[in-house]
PDB file of C-alpha atoms in Angstrom:
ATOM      1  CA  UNK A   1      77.172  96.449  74.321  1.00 82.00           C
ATOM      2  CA  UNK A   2      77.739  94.817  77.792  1.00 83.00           C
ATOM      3  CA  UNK A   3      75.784  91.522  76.238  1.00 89.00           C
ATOM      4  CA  UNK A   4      77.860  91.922  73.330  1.00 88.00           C
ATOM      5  CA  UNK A   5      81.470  91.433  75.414  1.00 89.00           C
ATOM      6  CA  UNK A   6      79.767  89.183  77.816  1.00 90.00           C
ATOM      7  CA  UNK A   7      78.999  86.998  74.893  1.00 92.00           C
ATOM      8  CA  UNK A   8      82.375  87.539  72.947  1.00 91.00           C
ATOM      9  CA  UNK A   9      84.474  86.594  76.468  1.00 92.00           C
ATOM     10  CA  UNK A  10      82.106  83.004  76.539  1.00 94.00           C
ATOM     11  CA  UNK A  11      83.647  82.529  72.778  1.00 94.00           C
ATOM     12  CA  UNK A  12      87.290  83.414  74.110  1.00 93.00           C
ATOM     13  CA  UNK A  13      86.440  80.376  77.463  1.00 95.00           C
ATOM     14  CA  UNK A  14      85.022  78.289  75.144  1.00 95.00           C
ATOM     15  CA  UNK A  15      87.735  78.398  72.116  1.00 94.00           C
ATOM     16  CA  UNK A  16      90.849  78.507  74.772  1.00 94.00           C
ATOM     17  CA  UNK A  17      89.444  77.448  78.045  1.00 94.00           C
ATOM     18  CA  UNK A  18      93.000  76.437  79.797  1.00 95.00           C
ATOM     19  CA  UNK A  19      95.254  78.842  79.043  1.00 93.00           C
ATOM     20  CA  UNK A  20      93.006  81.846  77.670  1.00 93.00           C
ATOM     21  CA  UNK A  21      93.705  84.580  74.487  1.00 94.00           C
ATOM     22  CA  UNK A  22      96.617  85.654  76.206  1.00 92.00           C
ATOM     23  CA  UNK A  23      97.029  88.855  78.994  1.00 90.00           C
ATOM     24  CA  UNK A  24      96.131  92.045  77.529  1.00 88.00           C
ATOM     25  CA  UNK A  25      94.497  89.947  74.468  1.00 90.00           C
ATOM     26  CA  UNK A  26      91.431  90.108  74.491  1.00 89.00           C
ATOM     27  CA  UNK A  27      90.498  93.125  72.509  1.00 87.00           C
ATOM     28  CA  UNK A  28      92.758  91.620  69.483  1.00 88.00           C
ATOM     29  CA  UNK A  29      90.926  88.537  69.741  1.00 91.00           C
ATOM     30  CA  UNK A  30      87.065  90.544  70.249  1.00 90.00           C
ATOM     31  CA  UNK A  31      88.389  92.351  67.057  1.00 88.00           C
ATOM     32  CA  UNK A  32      86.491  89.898  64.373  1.00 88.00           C
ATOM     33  CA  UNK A  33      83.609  90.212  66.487  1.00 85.00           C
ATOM     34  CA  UNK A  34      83.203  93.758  65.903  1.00 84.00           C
ATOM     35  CA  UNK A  35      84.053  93.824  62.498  1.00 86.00           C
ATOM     36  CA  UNK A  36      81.485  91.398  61.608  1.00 87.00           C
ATOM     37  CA  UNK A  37      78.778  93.245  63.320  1.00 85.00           C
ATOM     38  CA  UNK A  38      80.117  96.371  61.256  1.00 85.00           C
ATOM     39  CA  UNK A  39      81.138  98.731  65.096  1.00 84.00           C
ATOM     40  CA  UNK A  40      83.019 101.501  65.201  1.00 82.00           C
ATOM     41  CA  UNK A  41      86.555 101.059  66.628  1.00 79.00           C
ATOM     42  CA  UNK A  42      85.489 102.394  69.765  1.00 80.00           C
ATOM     43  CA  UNK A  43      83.248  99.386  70.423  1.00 82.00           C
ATOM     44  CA  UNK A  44      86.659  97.366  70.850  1.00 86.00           C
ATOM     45  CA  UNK A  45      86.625  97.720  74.977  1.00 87.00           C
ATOM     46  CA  UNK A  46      87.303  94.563  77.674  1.00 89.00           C
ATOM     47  CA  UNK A  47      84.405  92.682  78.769  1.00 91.00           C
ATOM     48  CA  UNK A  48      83.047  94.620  82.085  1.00 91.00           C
ATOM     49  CA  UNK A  49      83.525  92.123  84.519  1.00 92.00           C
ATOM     50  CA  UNK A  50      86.508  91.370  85.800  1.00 93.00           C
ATOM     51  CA  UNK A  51      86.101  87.658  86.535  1.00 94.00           C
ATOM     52  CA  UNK A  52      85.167  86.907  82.746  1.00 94.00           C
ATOM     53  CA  UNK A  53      88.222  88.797  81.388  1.00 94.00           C
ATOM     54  CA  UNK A  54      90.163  86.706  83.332  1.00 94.00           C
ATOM     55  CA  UNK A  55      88.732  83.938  82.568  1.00 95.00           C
ATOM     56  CA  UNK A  56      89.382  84.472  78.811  1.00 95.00           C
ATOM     57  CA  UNK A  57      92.321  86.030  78.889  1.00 93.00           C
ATOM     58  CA  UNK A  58      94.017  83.748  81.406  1.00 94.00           C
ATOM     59  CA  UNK A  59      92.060  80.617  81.480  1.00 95.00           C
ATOM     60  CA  UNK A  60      89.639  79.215  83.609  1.00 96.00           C
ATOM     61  CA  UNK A  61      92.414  77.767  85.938  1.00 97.00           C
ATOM     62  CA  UNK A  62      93.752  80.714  86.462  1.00 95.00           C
ATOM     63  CA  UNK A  63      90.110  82.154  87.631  1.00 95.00           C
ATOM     64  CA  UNK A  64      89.693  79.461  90.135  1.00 96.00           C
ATOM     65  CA  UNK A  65      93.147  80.152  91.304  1.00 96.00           C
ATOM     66  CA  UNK A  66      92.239  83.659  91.811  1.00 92.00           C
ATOM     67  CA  UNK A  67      88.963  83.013  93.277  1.00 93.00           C
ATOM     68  CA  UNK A  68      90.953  80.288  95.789  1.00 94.00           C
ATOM     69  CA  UNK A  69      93.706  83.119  96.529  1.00 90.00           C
ATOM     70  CA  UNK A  70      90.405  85.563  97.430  1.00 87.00           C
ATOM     71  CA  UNK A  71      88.882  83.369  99.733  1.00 88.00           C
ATOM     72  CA  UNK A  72      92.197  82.232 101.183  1.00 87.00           C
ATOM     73  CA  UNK A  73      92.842  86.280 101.974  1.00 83.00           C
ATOM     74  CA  UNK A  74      88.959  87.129 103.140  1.00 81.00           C
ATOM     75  CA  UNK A  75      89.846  84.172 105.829  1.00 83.00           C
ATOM     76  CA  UNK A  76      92.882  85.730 106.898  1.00 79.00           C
ATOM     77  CA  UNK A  77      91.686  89.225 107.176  1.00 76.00           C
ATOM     78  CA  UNK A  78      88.676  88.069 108.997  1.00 77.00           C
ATOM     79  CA  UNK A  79      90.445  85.982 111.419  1.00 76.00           C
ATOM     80  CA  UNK A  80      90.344  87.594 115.013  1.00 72.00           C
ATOM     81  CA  UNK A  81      88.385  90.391 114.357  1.00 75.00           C
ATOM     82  CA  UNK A  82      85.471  91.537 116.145  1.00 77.00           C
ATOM     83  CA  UNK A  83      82.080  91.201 114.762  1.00 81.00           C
ATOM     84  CA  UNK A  84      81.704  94.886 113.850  1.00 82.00           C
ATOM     85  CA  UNK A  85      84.638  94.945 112.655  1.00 80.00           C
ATOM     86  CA  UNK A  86      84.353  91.638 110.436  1.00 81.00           C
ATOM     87  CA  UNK A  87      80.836  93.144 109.608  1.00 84.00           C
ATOM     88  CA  UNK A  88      82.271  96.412 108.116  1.00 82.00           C
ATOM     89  CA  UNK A  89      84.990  95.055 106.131  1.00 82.00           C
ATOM     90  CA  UNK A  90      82.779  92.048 105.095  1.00 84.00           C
ATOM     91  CA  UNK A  91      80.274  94.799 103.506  1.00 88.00           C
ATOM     92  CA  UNK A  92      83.625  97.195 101.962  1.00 85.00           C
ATOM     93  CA  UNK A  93      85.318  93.648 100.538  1.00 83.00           C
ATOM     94  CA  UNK A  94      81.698  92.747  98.809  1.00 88.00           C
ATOM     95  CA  UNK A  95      81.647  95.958  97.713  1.00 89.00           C
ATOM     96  CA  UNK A  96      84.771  95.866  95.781  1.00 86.00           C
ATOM     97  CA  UNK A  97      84.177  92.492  94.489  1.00 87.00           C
ATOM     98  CA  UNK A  98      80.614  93.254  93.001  1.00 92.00           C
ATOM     99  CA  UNK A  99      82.316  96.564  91.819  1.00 91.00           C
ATOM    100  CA  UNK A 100      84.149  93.893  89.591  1.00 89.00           C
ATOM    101  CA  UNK A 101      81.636  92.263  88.513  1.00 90.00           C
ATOM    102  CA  UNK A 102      80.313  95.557  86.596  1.00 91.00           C
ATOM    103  CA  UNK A 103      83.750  96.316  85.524  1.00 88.00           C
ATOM    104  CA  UNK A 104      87.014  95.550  84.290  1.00 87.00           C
ATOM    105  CA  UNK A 105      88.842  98.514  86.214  1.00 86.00           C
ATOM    106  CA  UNK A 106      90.467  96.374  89.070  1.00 88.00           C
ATOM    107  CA  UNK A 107      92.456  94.532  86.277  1.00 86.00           C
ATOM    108  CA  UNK A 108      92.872  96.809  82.981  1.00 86.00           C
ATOM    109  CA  UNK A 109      94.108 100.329  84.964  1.00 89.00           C
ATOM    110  CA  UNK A 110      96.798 100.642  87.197  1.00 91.00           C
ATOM    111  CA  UNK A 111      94.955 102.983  89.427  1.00 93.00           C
ATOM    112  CA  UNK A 112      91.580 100.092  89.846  1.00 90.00           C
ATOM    113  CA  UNK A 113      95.034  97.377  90.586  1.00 90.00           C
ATOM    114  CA  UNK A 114      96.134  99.617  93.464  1.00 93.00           C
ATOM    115  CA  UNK A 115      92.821  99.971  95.422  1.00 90.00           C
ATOM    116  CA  UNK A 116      92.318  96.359  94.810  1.00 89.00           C
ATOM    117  CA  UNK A 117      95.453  95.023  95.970  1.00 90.00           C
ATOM    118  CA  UNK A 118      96.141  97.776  98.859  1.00 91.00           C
ATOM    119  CA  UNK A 119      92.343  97.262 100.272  1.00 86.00           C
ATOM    120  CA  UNK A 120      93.409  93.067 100.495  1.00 85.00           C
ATOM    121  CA  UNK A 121      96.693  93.664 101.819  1.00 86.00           C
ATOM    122  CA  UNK A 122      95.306  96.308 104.339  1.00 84.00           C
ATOM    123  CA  UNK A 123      92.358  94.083 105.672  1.00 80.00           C
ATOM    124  CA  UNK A 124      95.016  91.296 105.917  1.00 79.00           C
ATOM    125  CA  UNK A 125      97.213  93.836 108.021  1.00 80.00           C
ATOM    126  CA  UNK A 126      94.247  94.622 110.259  1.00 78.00           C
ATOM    127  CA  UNK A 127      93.640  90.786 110.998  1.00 74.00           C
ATOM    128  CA  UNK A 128      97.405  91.018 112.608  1.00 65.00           C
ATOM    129  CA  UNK A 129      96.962  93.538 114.683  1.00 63.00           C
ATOM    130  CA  UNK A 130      99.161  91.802 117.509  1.00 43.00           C
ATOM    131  CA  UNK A 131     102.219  91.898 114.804  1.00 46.00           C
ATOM    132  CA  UNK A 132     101.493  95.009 113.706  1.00 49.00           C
ATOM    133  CA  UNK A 133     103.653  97.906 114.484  1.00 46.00           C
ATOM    134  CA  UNK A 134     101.137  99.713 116.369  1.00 44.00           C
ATOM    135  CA  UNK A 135     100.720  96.983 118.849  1.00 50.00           C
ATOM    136  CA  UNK A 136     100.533  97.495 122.248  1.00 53.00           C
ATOM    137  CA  UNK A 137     103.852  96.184 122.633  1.00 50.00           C
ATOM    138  CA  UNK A 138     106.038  98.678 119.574  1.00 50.00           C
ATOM    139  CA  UNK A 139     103.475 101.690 121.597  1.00 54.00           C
ATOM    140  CA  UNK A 140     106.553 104.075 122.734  1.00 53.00           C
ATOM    141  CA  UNK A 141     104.767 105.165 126.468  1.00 51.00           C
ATOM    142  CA  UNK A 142     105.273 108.845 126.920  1.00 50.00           C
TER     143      UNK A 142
END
């Protein structure tokens, strides 16, 4: 089934390649697809990878401005850390993006958009650790 999406979200690019089927639109527009082929209604899921549904769905502009944004953010929360530090949240941030690769949860369920977004926006609080709160300098001394 995972060839099956992979090769219905390639129709989606290909048929509206700037401006995708629309958010949330890409099971209405996989729905021919499985009709032809005769699935059960169940079959009608998101491609499992998060970068393709994106791509359909939003366009392929919109994928390389989320894949610009990413590696805009990785710089930032790498920026000033030390190397086992970088190291470790190098390995945790691949993690999550290869996690995406194999799935659309980061995108389609609210729960997959909050570990997504809160592990970004706490690796880019980590990289500020001099503005954080817990500085050295907000520290109340007892």
């Amino acid at each position: 089934m995972r060839i099956f999406y992979t090769k219905t979200a390639f129709a989606a690019i290909k048929e509206h390649p700037i401006a995708g089927v629309g958010l949330g639109q890409f099971s209405a527009f996989q729905e021919p697809f499985i009709k032809a082929r005769g699935l059960h209604a169940w079959a009608n899921q998101p491609v499992h990878n998060m970068y393709m549904l994106l791509a359909s769905e939003a366009g392929v502009p919109a994928l390389f401005f989320f894949f610009w944004f990413l590696f805009s953010m990785g710089q930032v929360a790498l920026r000033g850390k030390s190397r086992i530090a970088a190291i470790r949240d190098s390995l945790f941030l691949f993690a999550i993006f290869m996690i995406a690769s194999f799935d659309h949860f980061f995108l389609t369920f609210h729960q997959g958009g909050l570990i997504f977004w809160f592990s970004l926006a706490f690796f880019v609080y980590t990289a500020n650790k001099d503005k954080a709160f817990f500085s050295e300098k907000a520290k109340i001394s007892i």
